[in-house]
């Protein structure tokens, strides 16, 4: 009997393409959520005013922080969605095993995280244009020289954060697939943990550890490293999951 | 070489045993029917063979490999059932193109011809189709993938009888042109027994029998005649079903262990001997003693 | 031929009997190649293994012979074997059934003889 020999990398590539077509819906939700974020950003995020005798200076800050936060949330939710039965078993119609299926999904998450952060950062330009058209007051650009490298660093930074949350969503989704009870247990652990940290002044400051790292390289390393661990957790779980259809 | 080999395969869901120590094997290039009543374990067995479910104990081998999580098994086998999960974002034709990208032996020309023959709407999406149309589409994927092991679980769900006949014909034709191992579960054994080589019968998670279809056709026999005459012949034999057919007449179904001479002798003594079809034989071999009539008998006594 | 699928007679027996008929009525000459199991399977919509069983049955009875790699062919003595077999099996069985039925109806041996002669005359007169 002649058996077809397949290369795992080859199948992962095919699955990646297949997933791009089949999960195309994540992009429409990205557009919606980022436009929504932009809408919120239009009112300006910070406001400061100072006055002296005879005149007053009102400074309104416009940033795409809200778009960024929405994009992170979108990454988390999209990843979680992919672990649900309707999506997770899509590739079992064709050639797959759990390893290739997971790797192609993670690759897909990485790519959509990159696209999401790219559009989030670029939405800053859109915001400026809109504000320019809407506001009658003069616009000042702050500490953004418009240098390409600044933007690429910003995109890279945004990407690792969005990807981290995507893998977090993926791992959490997989844990929930393991047992329904985790839908309740996971948020409970998270909330309980935060309350515990806050009330007892436990010296674990995750926020500080991840997001206030001054060294950019170290920041990248922490992000990517954590994402890797989360992916490994998700894959370990997925390896045990049966296909129920 | 055996394409499928199971030894004492058990699959437990929580506490229920869906498969209970099933042992059997299927040789290369056979077209085999898997039959049994609802809940007999057919789907579970097929999913274990396709590597979707993991056996709880025992040994499962497909192409001499354990199918769960095996990429080679996945590349060389396809499992088609009526719950195929296709993304709602792709049209039927796009799905066929995906099949072509994934499966090395895929016959795209045949796929498109069948697609046209069955009048499937090319722009439609899988979930827009009726149940029967979905089954037809799934069947096309299953056939055209040309996998060395092709598994169909109730492929004719929702199909009308014309399409069913077309499917059986298409399956046989493609099998003749490209021999491969095909396992089909069906509730319509009488409709497709002619194209099968073997039948595997499951009941309550256990293997009841596995035999060539023409042996199964002669496996059980129906005797009818006067009770006292029949008594002599059925004494000490395992009777599968007894039916009163008149004041003093009886019809019984039992395993056919009679020689040609004995059957001649029976005819002489006034017993009517008739054959039992393979699908009826499967029904009698797996239905509760006395059939549903028995339930009504008891309630009448009370 | 149309296959009887009511299970009275196994499919492979029907296949072999059909080939026998083809030989008897001269559609298949001696040393002519008979249909392959795949051709038969396609013609009658049956599993090729069933068709093969029908062919093997004929080969075992000496009606067909094998040419390695080429298929099965009609043996020179095929017609004689079939005729002899049918006399001994088919006709014998029919006669058995006839006598059984006659006995049930209380017919005498002479009556059967008479009726048989009558049918014989009618059938021969037709030719």
XYZ file of C-alpha atoms in Angstrom:
674
model
C 0.000 0.000 0.000
C 1.254 3.419 -0.895
C 1.053 5.874 1.979
C 1.433 9.581 1.523
C 4.289 10.980 3.551
C 3.710 14.488 4.805
C 5.964 17.039 6.392
C 4.624 18.703 9.501
C 5.887 22.099 8.354
C 4.090 21.648 5.049
C 0.797 20.857 6.768
C 1.205 23.767 9.169
C 1.606 26.064 6.173
C -1.543 24.706 4.553
C -3.468 24.984 7.776
C -2.291 28.550 8.237
C -3.715 29.515 4.856
C -6.895 27.624 5.570
C -7.271 29.391 8.912
C -6.706 32.751 7.356
C -9.687 32.143 5.111
C -11.859 30.517 7.682
C -11.200 32.940 10.548
C -11.461 36.012 8.333
C -14.168 37.302 10.674
C -11.557 38.433 13.224
C -10.581 41.251 10.886
C -14.046 42.726 10.678
C -14.233 42.715 14.461
C -10.806 44.392 14.509
C -12.002 47.183 12.240
C -15.133 47.731 14.316
C -13.326 47.738 17.630
C -10.587 50.088 16.454
C -13.056 52.537 14.950
C -14.911 52.456 18.242
C -11.641 53.138 20.023
C -10.948 56.064 17.718
C -14.376 57.484 18.419
C -13.646 57.441 22.139
C -10.242 58.995 21.529
C -11.780 61.968 19.780
C -12.805 63.513 23.067
C -9.154 63.574 24.093
C -7.683 61.558 26.832
C -6.218 64.131 29.171
C -6.984 67.652 29.760
C -4.940 70.263 31.540
C -5.338 73.911 31.806
C -3.356 76.649 33.340
C -4.323 80.185 33.669
C -2.523 83.360 34.380
C -3.771 86.855 34.580
C -5.536 87.781 31.474
C -5.344 84.495 29.603
C -5.891 80.819 29.974
C -4.204 77.882 28.246
C -6.218 74.749 27.709
C -4.269 71.743 26.548
C -6.094 68.766 25.210
C -4.138 65.549 24.652
C -5.106 63.208 21.884
C -3.705 59.687 21.990
C -4.727 56.304 20.619
C -4.289 54.632 24.002
C -7.928 53.570 23.944
C -7.513 52.023 20.501
C -4.508 50.145 21.866
C -6.408 48.873 24.874
C -9.318 47.814 22.686
C -6.928 46.021 20.351
C -5.380 44.130 23.261
C -8.843 43.131 24.383
C -9.673 42.083 20.827
C -6.551 39.912 20.668
C -7.524 38.219 23.904
C -11.119 37.581 22.861
C -10.294 36.446 19.309
C -7.782 33.928 20.623
C -10.264 32.635 23.150
C -12.890 32.320 20.441
C -10.568 30.113 18.397
C -10.439 27.584 21.207
C -14.197 27.040 21.173
C -15.549 23.945 19.533
C -16.870 25.746 16.474
C -13.410 26.960 15.511
C -10.939 24.633 17.183
C -12.079 21.601 15.211
C -12.258 23.325 11.848
C -9.029 21.869 10.579
C -9.993 18.353 11.596
C -12.057 18.214 8.418
C -8.720 17.951 6.630
C -5.263 16.702 7.480
C -4.060 17.596 10.948
C -2.823 16.533 14.302
C -3.004 18.541 17.484
C 0.561 19.787 17.177
C 0.219 21.178 13.679
C -3.216 22.545 14.433
C -1.914 24.465 17.437
C 1.176 25.775 15.735
C -0.829 27.049 12.788
C -3.300 28.720 15.128
C -0.492 30.356 17.116
C 1.110 31.549 13.901
C -2.246 32.933 12.904
C -2.536 34.711 16.270
C 0.920 36.202 15.819
C 0.042 37.556 12.408
C -3.268 39.042 13.464
C -1.593 40.571 16.536
C 0.915 42.219 14.250
C -1.788 43.505 11.928
C -3.830 44.703 14.894
C -0.972 46.612 16.465
C 0.076 48.025 13.110
C -3.353 49.468 12.487
C -3.620 50.614 16.097
C -0.407 52.625 15.874
C -1.252 53.951 12.447
C -4.682 54.977 13.666
C -2.804 57.739 15.462
C -2.405 59.464 12.098
C -6.061 59.107 11.373
C -6.848 60.588 14.750
C -4.629 63.590 14.014
C -6.282 64.184 10.692
C -9.730 63.969 12.158
C -8.887 66.241 15.050
C -7.264 68.670 12.634
C -10.432 68.791 10.606
C -12.768 69.000 13.571
C -10.936 71.282 15.976
C -10.462 74.928 15.334
C -7.619 75.201 17.815
C -4.007 74.765 16.639
C -2.458 71.293 16.857
C 0.898 70.690 18.428
C 2.757 67.451 17.869
C 4.527 66.212 20.951
C 7.815 64.315 21.027
C 7.046 62.490 17.857
C 9.594 63.372 15.327
C 7.784 61.244 12.800
C 10.909 59.167 12.455
C 10.173 55.784 10.927
C 12.248 53.915 13.502
C 10.225 55.411 16.356
C 7.098 54.063 14.786
C 8.553 50.625 14.128
C 9.608 50.379 17.772
C 6.152 51.456 18.805
C 4.589 48.839 16.542
C 6.951 46.175 17.822
C 6.145 47.096 21.410
C 2.421 47.074 20.695
C 2.727 43.763 18.874
C 4.361 41.900 21.740
C 1.728 43.190 24.147
C -1.200 42.250 21.882
C 0.381 38.869 21.161
C 0.945 38.251 24.875
C -2.722 38.851 25.555
C -3.712 36.731 22.569
C -1.710 33.801 23.914
C -3.189 34.474 27.337
C -6.656 34.230 25.789
C -5.647 31.104 23.899
C -4.300 29.383 27.005
C -7.303 30.442 29.094
C -9.642 29.210 26.357
C -7.908 25.851 26.257
C -8.126 25.507 30.022
C -11.841 26.207 29.766
C -12.117 23.520 27.077
C -10.617 21.119 29.563
C -13.542 21.640 31.892
C -16.466 24.031 31.770
C -16.018 24.844 35.429
C -12.943 26.908 34.570
C -15.200 29.592 33.066
C -15.961 30.480 36.658
C -12.729 29.376 38.286
C -10.326 31.354 36.060
C -11.883 34.804 36.598
C -12.225 33.978 40.277
C -8.527 33.195 40.535
C -7.669 36.352 38.639
C -9.916 38.642 40.684
C -9.095 36.921 43.949
C -5.410 37.209 43.134
C -5.669 40.916 42.441
C -7.616 41.575 45.604
C -5.123 39.536 47.562
C -2.185 41.432 46.072
C -3.901 44.765 46.705
C -5.072 44.189 50.248
C -2.057 42.488 51.679
C 0.530 44.527 49.863
C 2.109 41.385 48.482
C 5.307 42.352 46.755
C 4.231 40.937 43.382
C 3.716 43.710 40.960
C 3.063 42.101 37.617
C 2.202 45.382 36.032
C 5.494 46.814 37.137
C 7.377 43.694 36.069
C 5.989 43.696 32.558
C 4.998 47.201 31.637
C 7.389 49.420 33.471
C 10.503 47.776 32.267
C 12.793 50.542 31.167
C 15.032 48.402 28.993
C 13.208 47.791 25.716
C 15.076 44.585 24.920
C 14.363 43.167 28.325
C 10.733 44.180 27.910
C 10.536 42.307 24.613
C 12.174 39.300 26.175
C 9.755 39.194 29.084
C 6.771 39.528 26.766
C 7.837 36.942 24.226
C 9.052 34.561 26.928
C 5.732 34.690 28.748
C 3.815 34.266 25.492
C 5.937 31.204 24.760
C 5.115 29.682 28.131
C 1.410 30.339 27.577
C 1.569 28.715 24.141
C 3.246 25.669 25.618
C 0.528 25.405 28.256
C -2.174 25.663 25.592
C -0.522 22.997 23.479
C -0.078 20.622 26.374
C -3.774 20.856 27.062
C -4.794 20.643 23.416
C -2.785 17.467 23.045
C -5.194 15.791 25.411
C -8.359 17.149 23.884
C -10.499 14.858 21.770
C -12.366 16.012 18.732
C -16.032 15.926 19.560
C -17.536 17.742 16.585
C -1.388 -6.239 5.547
C -4.213 -5.186 7.803
C -5.122 -1.552 7.472
C -7.112 -1.554 10.680
C -6.286 -3.646 13.690
C -8.037 -3.412 17.034
C -7.265 -5.466 20.096
C -9.540 -5.287 23.127
C -10.337 -1.682 22.403
C -12.420 -0.057 25.094
C -13.638 3.511 25.119
C -15.255 4.837 28.237
C -17.193 8.084 28.522
C -17.298 8.882 32.193
C -18.694 5.556 33.342
C -20.466 4.395 30.209
C -18.605 1.973 27.987
C -19.124 3.020 24.388
C -16.754 0.337 23.175
C -16.178 -2.796 25.161
C -13.146 -4.898 24.300
C -13.587 -4.760 20.565
C -11.117 -6.828 18.575
C -11.169 -7.070 14.824
C -9.117 -6.264 11.792
C -9.787 -5.144 8.263
C -7.586 -6.079 5.367
C -6.321 -3.818 2.638
C -8.667 -2.595 -0.080
C -11.862 -3.977 1.367
C -15.184 -2.222 1.293
C -16.668 -2.970 4.688
C -19.999 -2.084 6.232
C -20.233 -1.235 9.912
C -23.701 -1.865 11.231
C -25.477 -1.875 14.519
C -28.347 -0.162 16.193
C -28.245 3.386 17.492
C -25.794 3.646 20.348
C -23.993 0.454 19.402
C -20.675 2.283 19.285
C -20.233 2.666 15.525
C -19.418 6.373 15.590
C -17.117 6.018 18.579
C -15.220 3.226 16.865
C -14.854 5.252 13.694
C -13.671 8.321 15.571
C -11.092 6.256 17.416
C -9.875 4.860 14.085
C -9.735 8.371 12.627
C -7.634 9.576 15.568
C -10.237 11.982 16.869
C -10.940 10.117 20.064
C -8.397 8.347 22.184
C -9.057 4.758 23.174
C -9.343 4.227 26.931
C -7.590 0.889 26.785
C -6.561 -1.723 24.257
C -4.582 -1.336 21.079
C -5.666 0.486 17.966
C -3.560 0.366 14.852
C -4.222 2.056 11.554
C -1.480 1.526 8.967
C 0.389 -0.057 11.912
C 0.359 3.259 13.775
C -1.636 4.527 16.689
C -4.077 6.946 15.067
C -4.530 9.450 17.897
C -2.477 12.529 17.045
C -0.672 10.864 14.166
C -0.132 13.090 11.150
C 0.603 10.237 8.753
C -2.652 8.511 9.665
C -4.467 11.810 9.235
C -2.899 12.410 5.833
C -3.885 8.959 4.634
C -7.361 8.712 6.040
C -10.508 10.763 5.951
C -13.487 10.660 8.243
C -16.776 11.891 6.876
C -19.832 12.222 9.067
C -22.949 14.343 9.158
C -21.425 16.818 11.579
C -18.585 18.017 9.403
C -17.337 21.338 10.675
C -16.666 23.668 7.775
C -15.955 27.356 8.261
C -18.941 29.535 7.401
C -16.663 32.005 5.616
C -15.917 29.744 2.665
C -18.040 28.716 -0.289
C -18.457 25.096 -1.273
C -16.115 25.415 -4.228
C -13.486 27.051 -2.033
C -13.798 24.112 0.341
C -13.191 21.699 -2.508
C -10.086 23.689 -3.413
C -8.905 23.351 0.163
C -9.416 19.603 -0.120
C -7.249 19.670 -3.205
C -4.499 21.567 -1.372
C -4.510 19.171 1.560
C -4.873 15.730 -0.024
C -2.195 14.458 -2.350
C -4.408 11.991 -4.233
C -7.322 14.433 -4.546
C -9.205 14.133 -7.833
C -10.433 17.647 -8.519
C -11.937 16.855 -11.885
C -14.139 14.199 -10.341
C -15.013 16.552 -7.495
C -16.232 19.240 -9.853
C -18.129 16.776 -12.028
C -19.923 15.273 -9.035
C -20.562 18.765 -7.728
C -22.331 19.653 -10.958
C -24.115 16.334 -11.256
C -25.697 16.743 -7.843
C -26.645 20.338 -8.622
C -24.874 21.828 -5.645
C -24.858 25.628 -5.613
C -21.232 26.727 -6.024
C -21.598 30.039 -4.226
C -23.425 28.541 -1.256
C -21.898 27.937 2.123
C -21.992 24.616 3.878
C -24.385 25.630 6.612
C -26.901 27.015 4.089
C -27.429 23.558 2.607
C -30.152 21.148 3.571
C -29.117 18.072 5.516
C -29.235 15.902 2.423
C -27.211 18.378 0.364
C -24.642 18.629 3.147
C -24.302 14.861 3.137
C -23.914 14.896 -0.635
C -21.185 17.516 -0.425
C -19.380 15.675 2.381
C -19.564 12.495 0.353
C -17.842 14.240 -2.571
C -14.997 15.299 -0.296
C -14.732 11.781 1.106
C -14.607 10.176 -2.329
C -12.300 12.650 -4.022
C -9.718 12.694 -1.230
C -8.914 9.121 -2.339
C -7.429 8.295 1.031
C -6.094 4.762 1.535
C -8.520 4.589 4.455
C -11.859 6.256 3.867
C -14.386 6.257 6.679
C -18.000 7.273 6.140
C -20.253 7.559 9.172
C -23.887 7.462 8.067
C -23.018 9.200 4.796
C -26.586 9.085 3.492
C -28.242 11.055 6.298
C -30.993 13.176 4.786
C -30.379 12.041 1.209
C -33.434 11.024 -0.780
C -33.456 7.524 -2.180
C -32.362 8.600 -5.672
C -29.282 10.342 -4.319
C -28.609 7.374 -2.063
C -28.597 5.034 -5.051
C -26.294 7.447 -6.889
C -23.985 7.519 -3.907
C -23.741 3.732 -3.694
C -23.017 3.611 -7.404
C -20.420 6.377 -7.223
C -18.778 4.718 -4.236
C -18.520 1.394 -6.023
C -17.288 2.903 -9.288
C -14.590 4.921 -7.612
C -13.641 1.951 -5.463
C -13.283 -0.248 -8.553
C -11.128 2.349 -10.266
C -9.081 3.150 -7.167
C -9.223 0.244 -4.719
C -8.758 1.342 -1.134
C -10.003 0.441 2.308
C -13.439 1.880 2.906
C -15.454 1.591 6.086
C -19.079 2.708 5.905
C -21.575 2.724 8.708
C -25.163 2.547 7.635
C -28.702 1.985 8.747
C -29.555 0.974 5.205
C -27.655 -2.292 4.950
C -30.334 -3.739 2.661
C -29.685 -0.913 0.198
C -25.949 -1.295 0.003
C -25.165 -4.881 0.922
C -24.427 -5.836 -2.692
C -21.492 -3.462 -2.929
C -19.983 -4.527 0.402
C -17.479 -7.278 0.881
C -17.736 -7.660 4.620
C -19.942 -6.647 7.490
C -18.915 -5.777 11.028
C -21.801 -5.837 13.479
C -21.623 -4.016 16.797
C -24.103 -4.124 19.631
C -23.875 -2.317 22.954
C -20.227 -1.535 22.325
C -19.310 -5.122 21.606
C -18.420 -6.897 18.423
C -21.212 -9.319 17.516
C -19.863 -10.641 14.267
C -17.645 -9.930 11.311
C -18.145 -11.928 8.150
C -18.320 -11.730 4.374
C -21.673 -10.441 3.235
C -22.714 -13.620 1.416
C -22.041 -15.703 4.496
C -24.165 -13.292 6.457
C -26.952 -13.820 3.942
C -26.916 -17.497 4.855
C -26.132 -16.932 8.509
C -29.704 -17.162 9.739
C -32.684 -19.082 8.418
C -36.418 -18.799 8.837
C -38.444 -21.959 9.476
C -42.188 -21.942 9.555
C -44.734 -24.669 10.018
C -46.635 -26.598 12.643
C -45.325 -26.101 16.159
C -44.869 -29.779 16.973
C -43.003 -30.419 13.727
C -40.764 -27.401 14.205
C -40.023 -28.439 17.761
C -37.980 -31.385 16.531
C -35.705 -29.154 14.490
C -35.166 -26.285 16.810
C -34.544 -28.312 19.919
C -31.270 -27.324 21.544
C -30.655 -24.536 19.037
C -30.442 -20.870 19.784
C -33.658 -19.354 18.495
C -33.396 -15.635 17.779
C -37.051 -14.893 17.219
C -40.290 -16.804 17.517
C -43.504 -15.573 16.002
C -46.969 -17.072 16.206
C -48.349 -17.118 12.693
C -51.600 -18.939 13.256
C -53.493 -21.146 15.628
C -50.914 -23.859 15.588
C -48.310 -22.339 13.300
C -45.054 -20.792 14.178
C -42.235 -19.025 12.448
C -38.797 -19.063 13.988
C -35.511 -17.477 13.088
C -32.330 -19.188 14.128
C -28.723 -19.613 13.173
C -28.370 -21.671 10.059
C -26.526 -24.796 11.125
C -28.423 -27.215 8.936
C -26.938 -29.239 6.137
C -28.531 -29.394 2.699
C -29.864 -32.871 3.523
C -31.428 -31.645 6.729
C -33.122 -28.803 4.895
C -34.464 -31.296 2.351
C -35.712 -33.423 5.208
C -37.419 -30.414 6.749
C -39.222 -29.607 3.549
C -40.418 -33.187 3.409
C -41.848 -32.899 6.889
C -43.766 -29.814 5.869
C -41.524 -27.089 7.220
C -41.202 -24.052 5.034
C -37.582 -22.974 4.828
C -36.704 -19.454 3.723
C -33.626 -17.337 3.798
C -33.106 -14.221 5.886
C -31.433 -11.216 4.326
C -28.175 -9.902 5.755
C -29.802 -6.787 7.135
C -32.598 -8.785 8.782
C -30.007 -11.156 10.192
C -28.279 -8.185 11.829
C -31.560 -6.995 13.274
C -32.395 -10.405 14.725
C -28.889 -10.863 16.074
C -29.081 -7.630 18.049
C -32.716 -7.146 19.036
C -33.970 -8.064 22.472
C -35.419 -11.542 22.731
C -38.921 -11.747 21.298
C -38.806 -8.264 19.837
C -41.208 -5.481 20.653
C -44.106 -7.963 20.578
C -42.794 -9.353 23.807
C -43.411 -6.031 25.560
C -47.058 -6.101 24.556
C -47.463 -9.770 25.482
C -46.497 -9.097 29.050
C -48.812 -6.167 29.500
C -51.704 -8.254 28.214
C -51.071 -10.930 30.801
C -51.423 -8.487 33.659
C -29.809 -10.534 -16.361
C -31.292 -8.731 -13.435
C -30.025 -9.740 -10.039
C -32.527 -11.078 -7.553
C -31.688 -9.208 -4.395
C -34.317 -10.794 -2.189
C -31.713 -13.128 -0.788
C -33.220 -16.377 -2.085
C -30.110 -17.136 -4.065
C -26.683 -15.749 -3.193
C -25.443 -13.099 -5.604
C -22.281 -14.991 -6.466
C -24.358 -18.033 -7.430
C -26.486 -15.850 -9.667
C -23.337 -14.465 -11.277
C -21.903 -17.903 -11.952
C -25.236 -19.163 -13.286
C -25.438 -16.188 -15.612
C -21.989 -16.970 -17.001
C -23.035 -20.619 -17.368
C -26.032 -19.477 -19.388
C -23.814 -17.298 -21.550
C -21.710 -20.388 -22.247
C -24.728 -22.623 -22.892
C -26.330 -20.244 -25.354
C -23.036 -19.658 -27.142
C -22.409 -16.039 -26.201
C -19.169 -17.188 -24.644
C -17.200 -19.606 -26.800
C -14.551 -21.976 -25.590
C -11.172 -20.361 -24.907
C -12.867 -17.002 -24.874
C -11.997 -14.661 -22.031
C -14.820 -14.133 -19.550
C -15.527 -10.836 -17.850
C -13.144 -9.856 -15.080
C -14.395 -9.540 -11.516
C -14.172 -5.736 -11.875
C -16.170 -5.704 -15.088
C -18.806 -7.916 -13.494
C -18.848 -5.737 -10.386
C -19.448 -2.677 -12.521
C -22.091 -4.395 -14.673
C -24.122 -5.719 -11.771
C -23.284 -3.101 -9.160
C -21.816 -5.625 -6.773
C -18.642 -5.925 -4.772
C -15.757 -7.286 -6.883
C -15.064 -9.908 -4.206
C -18.570 -11.288 -4.727
C -18.009 -11.400 -8.471
C -14.653 -13.099 -7.900
C -16.362 -15.710 -5.776
C -18.722 -16.495 -8.632
C -15.790 -16.847 -11.030
C -13.802 -18.991 -8.596
C -16.780 -21.282 -8.218
C -16.800 -21.872 -11.971
C -13.041 -22.333 -12.054
C -13.257 -24.939 -9.289
C -15.848 -26.850 -11.302
C -13.571 -26.865 -14.347
C -15.877 -24.634 -16.383
C -13.301 -21.855 -16.518
C -9.556 -22.008 -16.480
C -6.965 -19.500 -15.350
C -4.352 -17.863 -17.457
C -1.952 -16.270 -15.084
C -2.221 -12.529 -15.231
C -4.670 -12.614 -18.112
C -7.880 -13.672 -16.432
C -10.289 -16.552 -16.728
C -11.217 -18.360 -19.931
C -13.926 -20.822 -20.967
C -12.727 -24.404 -20.767
C -13.274 -26.597 -23.792
C -15.427 -29.048 -21.846
C -17.380 -26.238 -20.156
C -20.690 -26.931 -21.867
C -20.615 -30.620 -20.999
C -19.785 -29.895 -17.352
C -22.583 -27.367 -17.035
C -25.130 -29.655 -18.673
C -24.152 -32.567 -16.481
C -24.200 -30.424 -13.359
C -27.601 -28.999 -14.079
C -29.025 -32.434 -14.747
C -27.715 -33.670 -11.456
C -28.524 -30.632 -9.398
C -31.076 -28.275 -10.843
C -33.333 -30.829 -12.517
C -33.012 -33.204 -9.609
C -34.022 -30.483 -7.177
C -36.968 -29.447 -9.343
C -38.139 -33.040 -9.512
C -37.866 -33.360 -5.754
C -39.968 -30.291 -5.254
C -42.431 -31.525 -7.828
C -42.878 -34.870 -6.138
C -43.170 -33.265 -2.706
C -45.867 -30.910 -3.913
C -47.693 -33.731 -5.701
C -47.649 -35.892 -2.599
C -49.104 -33.086 -0.523
C -51.931 -32.804 -3.026
C -52.457 -36.568 -2.981
C -51.558 -37.119 -6.615
C -50.525 -40.562 -7.803
C -47.299 -41.417 -9.578
C -49.195 -42.191 -12.793
C -50.961 -38.873 -12.683
C -47.599 -37.106 -12.451
C -46.236 -39.124 -15.349
C -49.272 -38.190 -17.438
C -48.987 -34.511 -16.643
C -45.264 -34.521 -17.338
C -45.776 -36.095 -20.756
C -48.436 -33.524 -21.529
C -46.164 -30.594 -20.656
C -43.346 -32.221 -22.618
C -45.581 -32.445 -25.705
C -46.690 -28.844 -25.420
C -43.176 -27.489 -24.962
C -41.766 -29.561 -27.851
C -44.644 -28.634 -30.080
C -43.734 -25.011 -29.624
C -40.233 -25.367 -30.986
